[in-house]
Amino acid sequence: MSGSQAMINAFDPAKAERLDDRDRETVAKRDRLLGPSYRLFYDQPFHPVSAQGVWLHDAHGQRFLDAYNNVPSVGHCHPRVIEAVTKQMSILNTHTRYLSDGVLDFAEWLLDLFPSALDRVMFTCTGSEANDLAIRVAKNATGGSGIIITRLAYHGVTETIAGLSPSLGLGVPPGRDVFAVDAPLDPRQGRDVAAAFALGVEGALAEMRRQGVRPAALLVDTIFSSDGIFSDPPGFLAPAVKLFREAGGLFIADEVQAGFGRTGDRFWGFQRHELTPDIVTMGKPMGNGYPVAAMVSRRDLLDDFGRKSRYFNTFGGSNVAMAAATAVLDIIRDEGLVENARTTGDHLRNGLIALSQSHPIIGSVRGAGLFIGVELLRGGSIDRPASQETAAVVNGLRERNILISASGPNANVLKIRPPLPFGIAEADLLLSTLDSVLQTIPVA
């Protein structure tokens, strides 16, 4: 992992003296009260105090366009989510060891959004918990322990899942029997993306055999968010999944980032690859900020797991969690947000491609729907990542009241991932402002 990734879009506490009195005092108090593992974004830390839709307001009275936060998937402080949560909180909120219609009604609706083979769901509070549970199920089903991830993956923060999340940094050691493979290639490299990714998985399987490790799970974020955002060509995951299943392992699709319509053309990222995973995990956007997550799987896998292990999560699937999650699905359907992700995403990507004609530092534009990566390169060379320039662009946009972040092993991919109601007008504002910022970046 490069040093740039370890500090990607991170505030440097040594520069706190540059802040105004109010922000400097808040940073000092944060440093005093919170653990040092917490990181702040941007050279000038952002201090939001309220939000609505795709807009955030800071402590200084300024309005910011949110082109980054996917957790409030249907928009910040959506009134229908607020109403659903508040109403249910005033009536009842208990765990799932009592009978409840709400969790069953939501489970039926959620499972209807999946291929018929995926017909059981278990609820958790976070995506980390969902992935942790998925790994337990996979190990139980296969009798194996070998797990393949991508080299800069992020899947969560439990002890097991942190060991499958190398993007957390060099201080977080990989878990036992974890094998990392390179992220998918950029199609511009002139090689078959599907074949290259499958070759990496084949190599990891060979190493498992050499070490006497039985395969358990191939775990991938289906938009490869931390690796630099890779979505194309559709279908490139299929050969690698086929190889891994033939070796006796299961395919887990981590949909925390790509799910709930974000990729625009389908509801789930794995559907771009014409695959049916063995297990699917989801989280963050599911409750629009309320902590609710889930794992969907085949009946046979969960029946066998359930015979051997009890699983209980106090707040996973609670009455209030189900009210929030139901409201989110209602809003995605009623407001046409999957279609909006497609049309606005297409408009934004086309605008970014047009910008590349006047800004050669833009090496590629990739992604799907409202999950877009813009790779910045020096001299247009894929071997010369523009890491410092990317940081300057991210902070230049923040100075102009637009929030994005960065991604990739060299921190040279602009990461654009706004709430799903993000529209054409907001996309045009982002494009024009990005154009202005790029004009300030020296051409290498």
CSV table of C-alpha atoms in Angstrom, one decimal:
chain,number,residue,atom,x,y,z
A,1,MET,CA,0.0,0.0,0.0
A,2,SER,CA,1.4,3.4,-0.9
A,3,GLY,CA,1.7,6.1,1.7
A,4,SER,CA,-0.7,8.2,-0.3
A,5,GLN,CA,-3.5,5.7,0.3
A,6,ALA,CA,-2.8,5.5,4.0
A,7,MET,CA,-3.5,9.3,4.3
A,8,ILE,CA,-6.0,9.6,1.5
A,9,ASN,CA,-8.0,12.9,1.8
A,10,ALA,CA,-6.9,13.2,5.4
A,11,PHE,CA,-6.6,16.4,7.5
A,12,ASP,CA,-3.1,16.9,8.8
A,13,PRO,CA,-3.3,17.9,12.6
A,14,ALA,CA,0.1,19.6,12.3
A,15,LYS,CA,-1.7,22.2,10.2
A,16,ALA,CA,-4.4,23.1,12.7
A,17,GLU,CA,-2.9,26.5,13.3
A,18,ARG,CA,-4.3,27.5,9.8
A,19,LEU,CA,-7.8,27.0,11.0
A,20,ASP,CA,-10.0,29.8,12.4
A,21,ASP,CA,-10.5,29.9,16.2
A,22,ARG,CA,-13.8,28.0,16.2
A,23,ASP,CA,-12.6,25.1,14.1
A,24,ARG,CA,-9.2,25.0,15.8
A,25,GLU,CA,-10.9,24.7,19.2
A,26,THR,CA,-13.2,21.9,17.9
A,27,VAL,CA,-10.3,20.0,16.4
A,28,ALA,CA,-8.3,20.3,19.7
A,29,LYS,CA,-11.3,19.0,21.7
A,30,ARG,CA,-11.8,16.1,19.3
A,31,ASP,CA,-8.1,15.2,19.7
A,32,ARG,CA,-8.5,15.3,23.4
A,33,LEU,CA,-11.7,13.2,23.6
A,34,LEU,CA,-11.6,10.8,20.7
A,35,GLY,CA,-9.1,8.1,19.8
A,36,PRO,CA,-6.3,9.0,17.3
A,37,SER,CA,-7.6,6.4,14.8
A,38,TYR,CA,-10.4,8.8,13.8
A,39,ARG,CA,-9.5,10.8,10.7
A,40,LEU,CA,-10.9,14.0,9.4
A,41,PHE,CA,-11.4,14.8,5.7
A,42,TYR,CA,-9.9,17.7,3.8
A,43,ASP,CA,-7.1,20.2,4.5
A,44,GLN,CA,-9.8,22.4,6.0
A,45,PRO,CA,-12.0,20.1,8.0
A,46,PHE,CA,-15.7,20.3,7.2
A,47,HIS,CA,-18.2,21.0,10.1
A,48,PRO,CA,-21.8,20.4,9.0
A,49,VAL,CA,-24.6,21.3,11.3
A,50,SER,CA,-27.7,20.6,9.1
A,51,ALA,CA,-28.6,18.9,5.9
A,52,GLN,CA,-31.5,18.4,3.4
A,53,GLY,CA,-31.6,16.4,0.2
A,54,VAL,CA,-28.2,16.7,-1.5
A,55,TRP,CA,-27.1,19.8,0.4
A,56,LEU,CA,-25.2,20.3,3.7
A,57,HIS,CA,-24.9,23.5,5.7
A,58,ASP,CA,-21.8,24.1,7.8
A,59,ALA,CA,-21.2,25.9,11.1
A,60,HIS,CA,-20.2,29.1,9.2
A,61,GLY,CA,-23.5,29.4,7.4
A,62,GLN,CA,-22.3,28.1,4.0
A,63,ARG,CA,-24.2,25.6,1.8
A,64,PHE,CA,-22.3,22.6,0.3
A,65,LEU,CA,-23.2,20.3,-2.5
A,66,ASP,CA,-22.8,16.7,-1.4
A,67,ALA,CA,-21.3,14.6,-4.2
A,68,TYR,CA,-19.9,12.0,-1.8
A,69,ASN,CA,-22.1,10.6,0.9
A,70,ASN,CA,-23.9,7.4,-0.1
A,71,VAL,CA,-25.2,6.6,3.4
A,72,PRO,CA,-28.2,9.0,3.1
A,73,SER,CA,-29.1,7.2,-0.1
A,74,VAL,CA,-32.4,8.8,-0.6
A,75,GLY,CA,-31.2,12.3,0.6
A,76,HIS,CA,-30.2,13.8,3.9
A,77,CYS,CA,-33.0,14.0,6.4
A,78,HIS,CA,-35.7,12.7,4.1
A,79,PRO,CA,-39.0,13.6,5.7
A,80,ARG,CA,-40.6,10.1,5.0
A,81,VAL,CA,-37.7,8.3,6.8
A,82,ILE,CA,-37.9,10.7,9.7
A,83,GLU,CA,-41.7,10.2,10.0
A,84,ALA,CA,-41.4,6.4,9.8
A,85,VAL,CA,-38.7,6.2,12.4
A,86,THR,CA,-40.3,8.7,14.7
A,87,LYS,CA,-43.7,7.1,14.5
A,88,GLN,CA,-42.4,3.6,15.2
A,89,MET,CA,-40.1,4.8,18.0
A,90,SER,CA,-43.2,6.2,19.7
A,91,ILE,CA,-45.0,2.8,19.5
A,92,LEU,CA,-42.6,-0.1,20.0
A,93,ASN,CA,-38.9,-1.0,19.5
A,94,THR,CA,-37.9,-4.5,20.4
A,95,HIS,CA,-35.6,-7.3,19.2
A,96,THR,CA,-36.5,-10.1,16.7
A,97,ARG,CA,-37.0,-12.8,19.4
A,98,TYR,CA,-40.6,-11.6,19.6
A,99,LEU,CA,-43.1,-12.0,16.8
A,100,SER,CA,-43.2,-9.0,14.5
A,101,ASP,CA,-45.0,-8.4,11.2
A,102,GLY,CA,-42.7,-5.5,10.2
A,103,VAL,CA,-39.5,-7.6,9.9
A,104,LEU,CA,-41.4,-10.2,7.9
A,105,ASP,CA,-43.1,-7.7,5.6
A,106,PHE,CA,-39.8,-6.1,4.8
A,107,ALA,CA,-38.0,-9.4,4.4
A,108,GLU,CA,-40.5,-10.4,1.7
A,109,TRP,CA,-40.1,-7.1,-0.1
A,110,LEU,CA,-36.3,-7.2,0.1
A,111,LEU,CA,-36.1,-10.8,-1.1
A,112,ASP,CA,-38.3,-10.0,-4.1
A,113,LEU,CA,-35.5,-7.8,-5.3
A,114,PHE,CA,-33.1,-10.8,-5.6
A,115,PRO,CA,-32.8,-13.8,-7.8
A,116,SER,CA,-35.2,-16.5,-6.6
A,117,ALA,CA,-32.3,-18.7,-5.4
A,118,LEU,CA,-31.5,-16.1,-2.7
A,119,ASP,CA,-34.5,-16.7,-0.4
A,120,ARG,CA,-33.4,-16.1,3.2
A,121,VAL,CA,-32.3,-13.0,5.0
A,122,MET,CA,-30.7,-12.2,8.3
A,123,PHE,CA,-30.5,-8.7,9.7
A,124,THR,CA,-27.7,-6.9,11.4
A,125,CYS,CA,-26.9,-3.3,12.3
A,126,THR,CA,-23.9,-2.6,10.1
A,127,GLY,CA,-22.3,-3.8,6.9
A,128,SER,CA,-19.3,-4.9,9.0
A,129,GLU,CA,-21.5,-7.3,11.0
A,130,ALA,CA,-23.2,-8.5,7.8
A,131,ASN,CA,-19.8,-9.3,6.2
A,132,ASP,CA,-18.7,-11.0,9.4
A,133,LEU,CA,-21.8,-13.2,9.4
A,134,ALA,CA,-21.3,-14.0,5.7
A,135,ILE,CA,-17.8,-15.2,6.4
A,136,ARG,CA,-19.0,-17.4,9.2
A,137,VAL,CA,-21.7,-18.9,7.0
A,138,ALA,CA,-19.2,-19.5,4.1
A,139,LYS,CA,-16.7,-21.2,6.4
A,140,ASN,CA,-19.5,-23.4,7.9
A,141,ALA,CA,-20.8,-24.4,4.4
A,142,THR,CA,-17.4,-25.2,2.8
A,143,GLY,CA,-15.4,-26.4,5.8
A,144,GLY,CA,-12.7,-24.1,4.4
A,145,SER,CA,-10.9,-21.0,5.7
A,146,GLY,CA,-9.3,-19.5,2.6
A,147,ILE,CA,-10.7,-16.1,1.6
A,148,ILE,CA,-9.8,-14.1,-1.5
A,149,ILE,CA,-10.1,-10.3,-1.5
A,150,THR,CA,-8.8,-7.5,-3.6
A,151,ARG,CA,-5.6,-5.8,-2.7
A,152,LEU,CA,-7.0,-2.5,-1.4
A,153,ALA,CA,-10.5,-3.8,-0.3
A,154,TYR,CA,-12.6,-2.3,2.4
A,155,HIS,CA,-15.3,-4.6,4.0
A,156,GLY,CA,-15.6,-3.4,7.6
A,157,VAL,CA,-14.1,-3.0,11.0
A,158,THR,CA,-14.8,-6.2,13.1
A,159,GLU,CA,-11.6,-8.1,13.9
A,160,THR,CA,-12.3,-10.7,11.2
A,161,ILE,CA,-13.4,-8.2,8.6
A,162,ALA,CA,-10.7,-5.6,9.3
A,163,GLY,CA,-8.3,-8.5,8.4
A,164,LEU,CA,-10.1,-8.5,5.0
A,165,SER,CA,-9.8,-4.8,4.6
A,166,PRO,CA,-6.2,-3.8,3.6
A,167,SER,CA,-7.4,-0.3,2.9
A,168,LEU,CA,-7.4,0.3,6.7
A,169,GLY,CA,-3.7,0.6,6.6
A,170,LEU,CA,-0.5,-1.3,7.2
A,171,GLY,CA,-1.2,-1.2,11.0
A,172,VAL,CA,-4.1,-3.6,10.5
A,173,PRO,CA,-2.6,-7.0,9.7
A,174,PRO,CA,-4.3,-9.4,7.2
A,175,GLY,CA,-6.3,-12.2,8.7
A,176,ARG,CA,-5.2,-15.8,8.6
A,177,ASP,CA,-5.7,-17.6,5.3
A,178,VAL,CA,-6.5,-14.3,3.5
A,179,PHE,CA,-5.2,-14.0,-0.1
A,180,ALA,CA,-5.2,-10.7,-1.9
A,181,VAL,CA,-5.5,-10.3,-5.7
A,182,ASP,CA,-5.1,-7.3,-7.9
A,183,ALA,CA,-8.1,-5.2,-8.6
A,184,PRO,CA,-9.6,-5.4,-12.1
A,185,LEU,CA,-7.5,-3.8,-14.9
A,186,ASP,CA,-8.4,-0.6,-16.5
A,187,PRO,CA,-9.7,-1.6,-20.0
A,188,ARG,CA,-7.2,0.9,-21.5
A,189,GLN,CA,-4.4,-1.4,-20.6
A,190,GLY,CA,-5.3,-3.5,-23.6
A,191,ARG,CA,-5.8,-6.8,-21.8
A,192,ASP,CA,-8.9,-8.8,-21.3
A,193,VAL,CA,-10.3,-7.6,-17.9
A,194,ALA,CA,-12.2,-10.8,-17.2
A,195,ALA,CA,-9.3,-13.1,-18.0
A,196,ALA,CA,-6.8,-11.0,-16.0
A,197,PHE,CA,-9.0,-11.0,-12.9
A,198,ALA,CA,-9.7,-14.7,-13.2
A,199,LEU,CA,-5.9,-15.3,-13.6
A,200,GLY,CA,-5.3,-13.5,-10.3
A,201,VAL,CA,-8.0,-15.7,-8.5
A,202,GLU,CA,-6.5,-18.8,-10.1
A,203,GLY,CA,-3.1,-17.8,-8.7
A,204,ALA,CA,-4.5,-17.3,-5.2
A,205,LEU,CA,-6.2,-20.7,-5.4
A,206,ALA,CA,-2.9,-22.3,-6.4
A,207,GLU,CA,-1.2,-20.7,-3.4
A,208,MET,CA,-4.1,-22.0,-1.2
A,209,ARG,CA,-3.4,-25.5,-2.5
A,210,ARG,CA,0.3,-25.1,-1.8
A,211,GLN,CA,-0.4,-24.1,1.8
A,212,GLY,CA,-3.0,-26.8,2.3
A,213,VAL,CA,-5.8,-24.2,2.7
A,214,ARG,CA,-9.3,-25.1,1.6
A,215,PRO,CA,-11.2,-22.2,-0.1
A,216,ALA,CA,-14.2,-20.6,1.7
A,217,ALA,CA,-15.1,-17.3,0.1
A,218,LEU,CA,-14.3,-14.9,-2.7
A,219,LEU,CA,-15.4,-11.6,-1.2
A,220,VAL,CA,-15.6,-8.5,-3.5
A,221,ASP,CA,-17.2,-5.1,-3.4
A,222,THR,CA,-19.0,-5.2,-6.7
A,223,ILE,CA,-18.0,-1.6,-7.6
A,224,PHE,CA,-14.4,-2.0,-6.2
A,225,SER,CA,-14.8,1.3,-4.5
A,226,SER,CA,-11.5,1.4,-2.5
A,227,ASP,CA,-9.5,-0.2,-5.3
A,228,GLY,CA,-10.3,2.8,-7.6
A,229,ILE,CA,-13.8,2.1,-8.9
A,230,PHE,CA,-14.1,-0.6,-11.6
A,231,SER,CA,-17.4,-1.5,-13.2
A,232,ASP,CA,-16.7,-2.4,-16.8
A,233,PRO,CA,-17.0,-4.3,-18.9
A,234,PRO,CA,-20.2,-5.9,-17.5
A,235,GLY,CA,-19.7,-9.5,-16.9
A,236,PHE,CA,-16.0,-9.5,-16.1
A,237,LEU,CA,-16.5,-11.1,-12.7
A,238,ALA,CA,-18.1,-14.2,-14.0
A,239,PRO,CA,-15.0,-16.3,-15.0
A,240,ALA,CA,-13.3,-15.7,-11.6
A,241,VAL,CA,-16.5,-16.7,-9.7
A,242,LYS,CA,-16.8,-19.8,-11.8
A,243,LEU,CA,-13.2,-20.8,-11.0
A,244,PHE,CA,-13.6,-20.2,-7.3
A,245,ARG,CA,-16.9,-22.2,-7.2
A,246,GLU,CA,-15.2,-25.1,-9.0
A,247,ALA,CA,-12.6,-25.1,-6.3
A,248,GLY,CA,-15.3,-25.5,-3.7
A,249,GLY,CA,-15.7,-21.9,-2.4
A,250,LEU,CA,-18.6,-19.5,-2.3
A,251,PHE,CA,-19.0,-16.0,-3.9
A,252,ILE,CA,-20.0,-13.2,-1.5
A,253,ALA,CA,-21.1,-10.0,-3.2
A,254,ASP,CA,-20.6,-7.0,-0.9
A,255,GLU,CA,-23.3,-4.6,-1.9
A,256,VAL,CA,-22.8,-2.0,0.8
A,257,GLN,CA,-21.4,0.4,-1.7
A,258,ALA,CA,-23.0,-0.6,-5.0
A,259,GLY,CA,-26.4,-1.7,-3.9
A,260,PHE,CA,-29.9,-0.1,-3.7
A,261,GLY,CA,-29.9,1.2,-7.2
A,262,ARG,CA,-26.6,3.1,-7.1
A,263,THR,CA,-25.2,1.7,-10.3
A,264,GLY,CA,-28.3,2.9,-12.2
A,265,ASP,CA,-29.1,0.1,-14.6
A,266,ARG,CA,-29.8,-2.6,-11.9
A,267,PHE,CA,-30.7,-2.6,-8.2
A,268,TRP,CA,-27.6,-4.6,-7.3
A,269,GLY,CA,-24.0,-4.3,-8.5
A,270,PHE,CA,-23.6,-8.0,-9.0
A,271,GLN,CA,-26.5,-7.9,-11.6
A,272,ARG,CA,-24.2,-6.1,-14.0
A,273,HIS,CA,-22.2,-9.3,-14.2
A,274,GLU,CA,-25.2,-11.6,-14.8
A,275,LEU,CA,-24.3,-13.5,-11.6
A,276,THR,CA,-26.2,-15.0,-8.7
A,277,PRO,CA,-24.0,-14.8,-5.7
A,278,ASP,CA,-24.1,-17.4,-2.9
A,279,ILE,CA,-24.3,-14.7,-0.3
A,280,VAL,CA,-25.0,-10.9,-0.6
A,281,THR,CA,-24.3,-8.3,2.1
A,282,MET,CA,-25.7,-4.8,2.4
A,283,GLY,CA,-25.6,-2.0,4.9
A,284,LYS,CA,-25.2,1.8,5.2
A,285,PRO,CA,-27.7,3.1,2.5
A,286,MET,CA,-30.3,0.6,3.6
A,287,GLY,CA,-31.7,2.8,6.4
A,288,ASN,CA,-30.6,6.2,5.1
A,289,GLY,CA,-28.4,6.7,8.1
A,290,TYR,CA,-30.3,4.6,10.6
A,291,PRO,CA,-28.0,1.6,11.4
A,292,VAL,CA,-29.6,-1.4,9.6
A,293,ALA,CA,-27.9,-4.0,7.4
A,294,ALA,CA,-28.5,-7.5,6.1
A,295,MET,CA,-27.2,-10.7,4.7
A,296,VAL,CA,-29.2,-12.5,2.0
A,297,SER,CA,-28.3,-16.1,1.1
A,298,ARG,CA,-29.5,-19.4,-0.1
A,299,ARG,CA,-31.8,-21.4,2.1
A,300,ASP,CA,-29.6,-24.5,2.2
A,301,LEU,CA,-26.6,-22.4,3.5
A,302,LEU,CA,-28.6,-20.8,6.2
A,303,ASP,CA,-30.4,-23.9,7.2
A,304,ASP,CA,-27.2,-25.8,7.8
A,305,PHE,CA,-25.6,-22.8,9.6
A,306,GLY,CA,-28.7,-22.5,11.8
A,307,ARG,CA,-28.6,-26.1,12.8
A,308,LYS,CA,-25.1,-25.6,14.2
A,309,SER,CA,-25.1,-22.0,15.4
A,310,ARG,CA,-27.5,-19.6,17.1
A,311,TYR,CA,-27.3,-16.0,15.8
A,312,PHE,CA,-28.9,-13.1,17.6
A,313,ASN,CA,-28.5,-9.3,17.0
A,314,THR,CA,-30.4,-7.1,19.5
A,315,PHE,CA,-31.1,-4.3,17.1
A,316,GLY,CA,-30.7,-6.1,13.8
A,317,GLY,CA,-34.2,-6.2,12.4
A,318,SER,CA,-35.8,-4.2,15.2
A,319,ASN,CA,-39.1,-2.5,14.7
A,320,VAL,CA,-37.5,0.9,14.1
A,321,ALA,CA,-34.8,-0.5,11.8
A,322,MET,CA,-37.5,-2.1,9.7
A,323,ALA,CA,-39.5,1.1,9.6
A,324,ALA,CA,-36.4,3.0,8.3
A,325,ALA,CA,-35.5,0.4,5.7
A,326,THR,CA,-39.1,0.1,4.5
A,327,ALA,CA,-39.3,3.9,4.0
A,328,VAL,CA,-36.1,3.8,2.0
A,329,LEU,CA,-37.4,1.2,-0.4
A,330,ASP,CA,-40.7,3.1,-0.7
A,331,ILE,CA,-38.8,6.3,-1.6
A,332,ILE,CA,-36.5,4.6,-4.1
A,333,ARG,CA,-39.6,3.2,-5.9
A,334,ASP,CA,-41.8,6.3,-5.6
A,335,GLU,CA,-39.2,8.8,-6.6
A,336,GLY,CA,-37.7,6.8,-9.4
A,337,LEU,CA,-34.2,7.0,-7.9
A,338,VAL,CA,-32.7,4.0,-9.8
A,339,GLU,CA,-33.7,5.6,-13.0
A,340,ASN,CA,-32.4,9.0,-11.7
A,341,ALA,CA,-29.1,7.3,-10.9
A,342,ARG,CA,-28.9,6.1,-14.5
A,343,THR,CA,-29.8,9.3,-16.3
A,344,THR,CA,-27.9,11.7,-14.0
A,345,GLY,CA,-25.0,9.3,-13.9
A,346,ASP,CA,-24.9,9.1,-17.7
A,347,HIS,CA,-25.1,12.9,-18.0
A,348,LEU,CA,-22.3,13.3,-15.4
A,349,ARG,CA,-20.0,10.8,-17.0
A,350,ASN,CA,-20.5,12.3,-20.4
A,351,GLY,CA,-19.7,15.7,-19.0
A,352,LEU,CA,-16.5,14.4,-17.4
A,353,ILE,CA,-15.4,12.8,-20.6
A,354,ALA,CA,-16.0,16.1,-22.3
A,355,LEU,CA,-13.8,17.8,-19.7
A,356,SER,CA,-11.0,15.4,-20.4
A,357,GLN,CA,-10.7,17.0,-23.9
A,358,SER,CA,-9.5,20.2,-22.3
A,359,HIS,CA,-7.9,18.8,-19.3
A,360,PRO,CA,-5.4,16.0,-20.3
A,361,ILE,CA,-4.8,15.2,-16.6
A,362,ILE,CA,-8.0,13.3,-16.8
A,363,GLY,CA,-6.8,9.8,-17.8
A,364,SER,CA,-10.1,7.9,-17.6
A,365,VAL,CA,-13.7,8.2,-16.4
A,366,ARG,CA,-15.2,5.0,-15.1
A,367,GLY,CA,-18.1,3.8,-13.0
A,368,ALA,CA,-21.8,3.2,-13.3
A,369,GLY,CA,-24.9,5.2,-12.3
A,370,LEU,CA,-24.0,7.6,-9.5
A,371,PHE,CA,-20.8,5.9,-8.6
A,372,ILE,CA,-18.0,7.5,-10.7
A,373,GLY,CA,-14.3,7.4,-10.6
A,374,VAL,CA,-12.1,10.0,-12.5
A,375,GLU,CA,-8.5,8.9,-12.7
A,376,LEU,CA,-5.9,11.7,-12.8
A,377,LEU,CA,-2.6,11.0,-14.5
A,378,ARG,CA,0.5,13.1,-15.2
A,379,GLY,CA,1.2,13.4,-18.9
A,380,GLY,CA,-1.7,11.0,-19.6
A,381,SER,CA,0.5,8.1,-18.5
A,382,ILE,CA,-1.0,5.3,-16.5
A,383,ASP,CA,2.3,4.8,-14.9
A,384,ARG,CA,2.3,8.4,-13.5
A,385,PRO,CA,-0.6,8.7,-11.1
A,386,ALA,CA,-1.3,12.4,-10.2
A,387,SER,CA,-1.8,11.8,-6.5
A,388,GLN,CA,-0.8,15.3,-5.3
A,389,GLU,CA,-2.9,16.9,-8.0
A,390,THR,CA,-5.9,14.7,-7.0
A,391,ALA,CA,-5.6,15.9,-3.4
A,392,ALA,CA,-5.5,19.5,-4.7
A,393,VAL,CA,-8.7,19.0,-6.8
A,394,VAL,CA,-10.6,17.4,-3.8
A,395,ASN,CA,-9.6,20.3,-1.6
A,396,GLY,CA,-10.2,22.9,-4.4
A,397,LEU,CA,-13.7,21.6,-4.7
A,398,ARG,CA,-14.2,21.7,-1.0
A,399,GLU,CA,-13.1,25.4,-1.0
A,400,ARG,CA,-15.8,26.0,-3.6
A,401,ASN,CA,-18.4,24.2,-1.5
A,402,ILE,CA,-18.6,20.9,-3.3
A,403,LEU,CA,-17.7,17.6,-1.4
A,404,ILE,CA,-16.1,14.6,-3.0
A,405,SER,CA,-13.2,12.3,-2.0
A,406,ALA,CA,-10.5,10.1,-3.6
A,407,SER,CA,-9.8,6.4,-4.0
A,408,GLY,CA,-7.3,3.9,-5.4
A,409,PRO,CA,-3.9,2.6,-4.3
A,410,ASN,CA,-2.2,5.9,-5.4
A,411,ALA,CA,-5.1,8.1,-4.2
A,412,ASN,CA,-5.4,9.5,-7.7
A,413,VAL,CA,-9.0,8.7,-8.5
A,414,LEU,CA,-11.7,11.3,-7.8
A,415,LYS,CA,-14.5,9.5,-6.0
A,416,ILE,CA,-18.0,10.8,-6.8
A,417,ARG,CA,-20.8,9.1,-5.0
A,418,PRO,CA,-23.7,11.5,-4.1
A,419,PRO,CA,-27.1,10.7,-2.6
A,420,LEU,CA,-29.4,9.2,-5.2
A,421,PRO,CA,-31.6,12.3,-5.7
A,422,PHE,CA,-28.6,14.1,-7.1
A,423,GLY,CA,-30.0,15.6,-10.3
A,424,ILE,CA,-28.9,17.2,-13.6
A,425,ALA,CA,-28.6,20.7,-12.2
A,426,GLU,CA,-26.4,19.5,-9.4
A,427,ALA,CA,-24.3,17.5,-11.9
A,428,ASP,CA,-23.8,20.6,-14.1
A,429,LEU,CA,-22.7,22.6,-11.0
A,430,LEU,CA,-20.2,19.9,-10.2
A,431,LEU,CA,-18.9,19.8,-13.8
A,432,SER,CA,-18.5,23.6,-14.1
A,433,THR,CA,-16.8,23.8,-10.7
A,434,LEU,CA,-14.5,20.9,-11.5
A,435,ASP,CA,-13.6,22.7,-14.7
A,436,SER,CA,-12.6,25.8,-12.8
A,437,VAL,CA,-10.6,23.8,-10.3
A,438,LEU,CA,-8.7,21.9,-12.9
A,439,GLN,CA,-7.7,25.1,-14.6
A,440,THR,CA,-5.7,25.9,-11.4
A,441,ILE,CA,-3.8,22.6,-11.5
A,442,PRO,CA,-0.4,22.9,-13.1
A,443,VAL,CA,0.0,20.6,-16.2
A,444,ALA,CA,2.8,18.1,-15.5
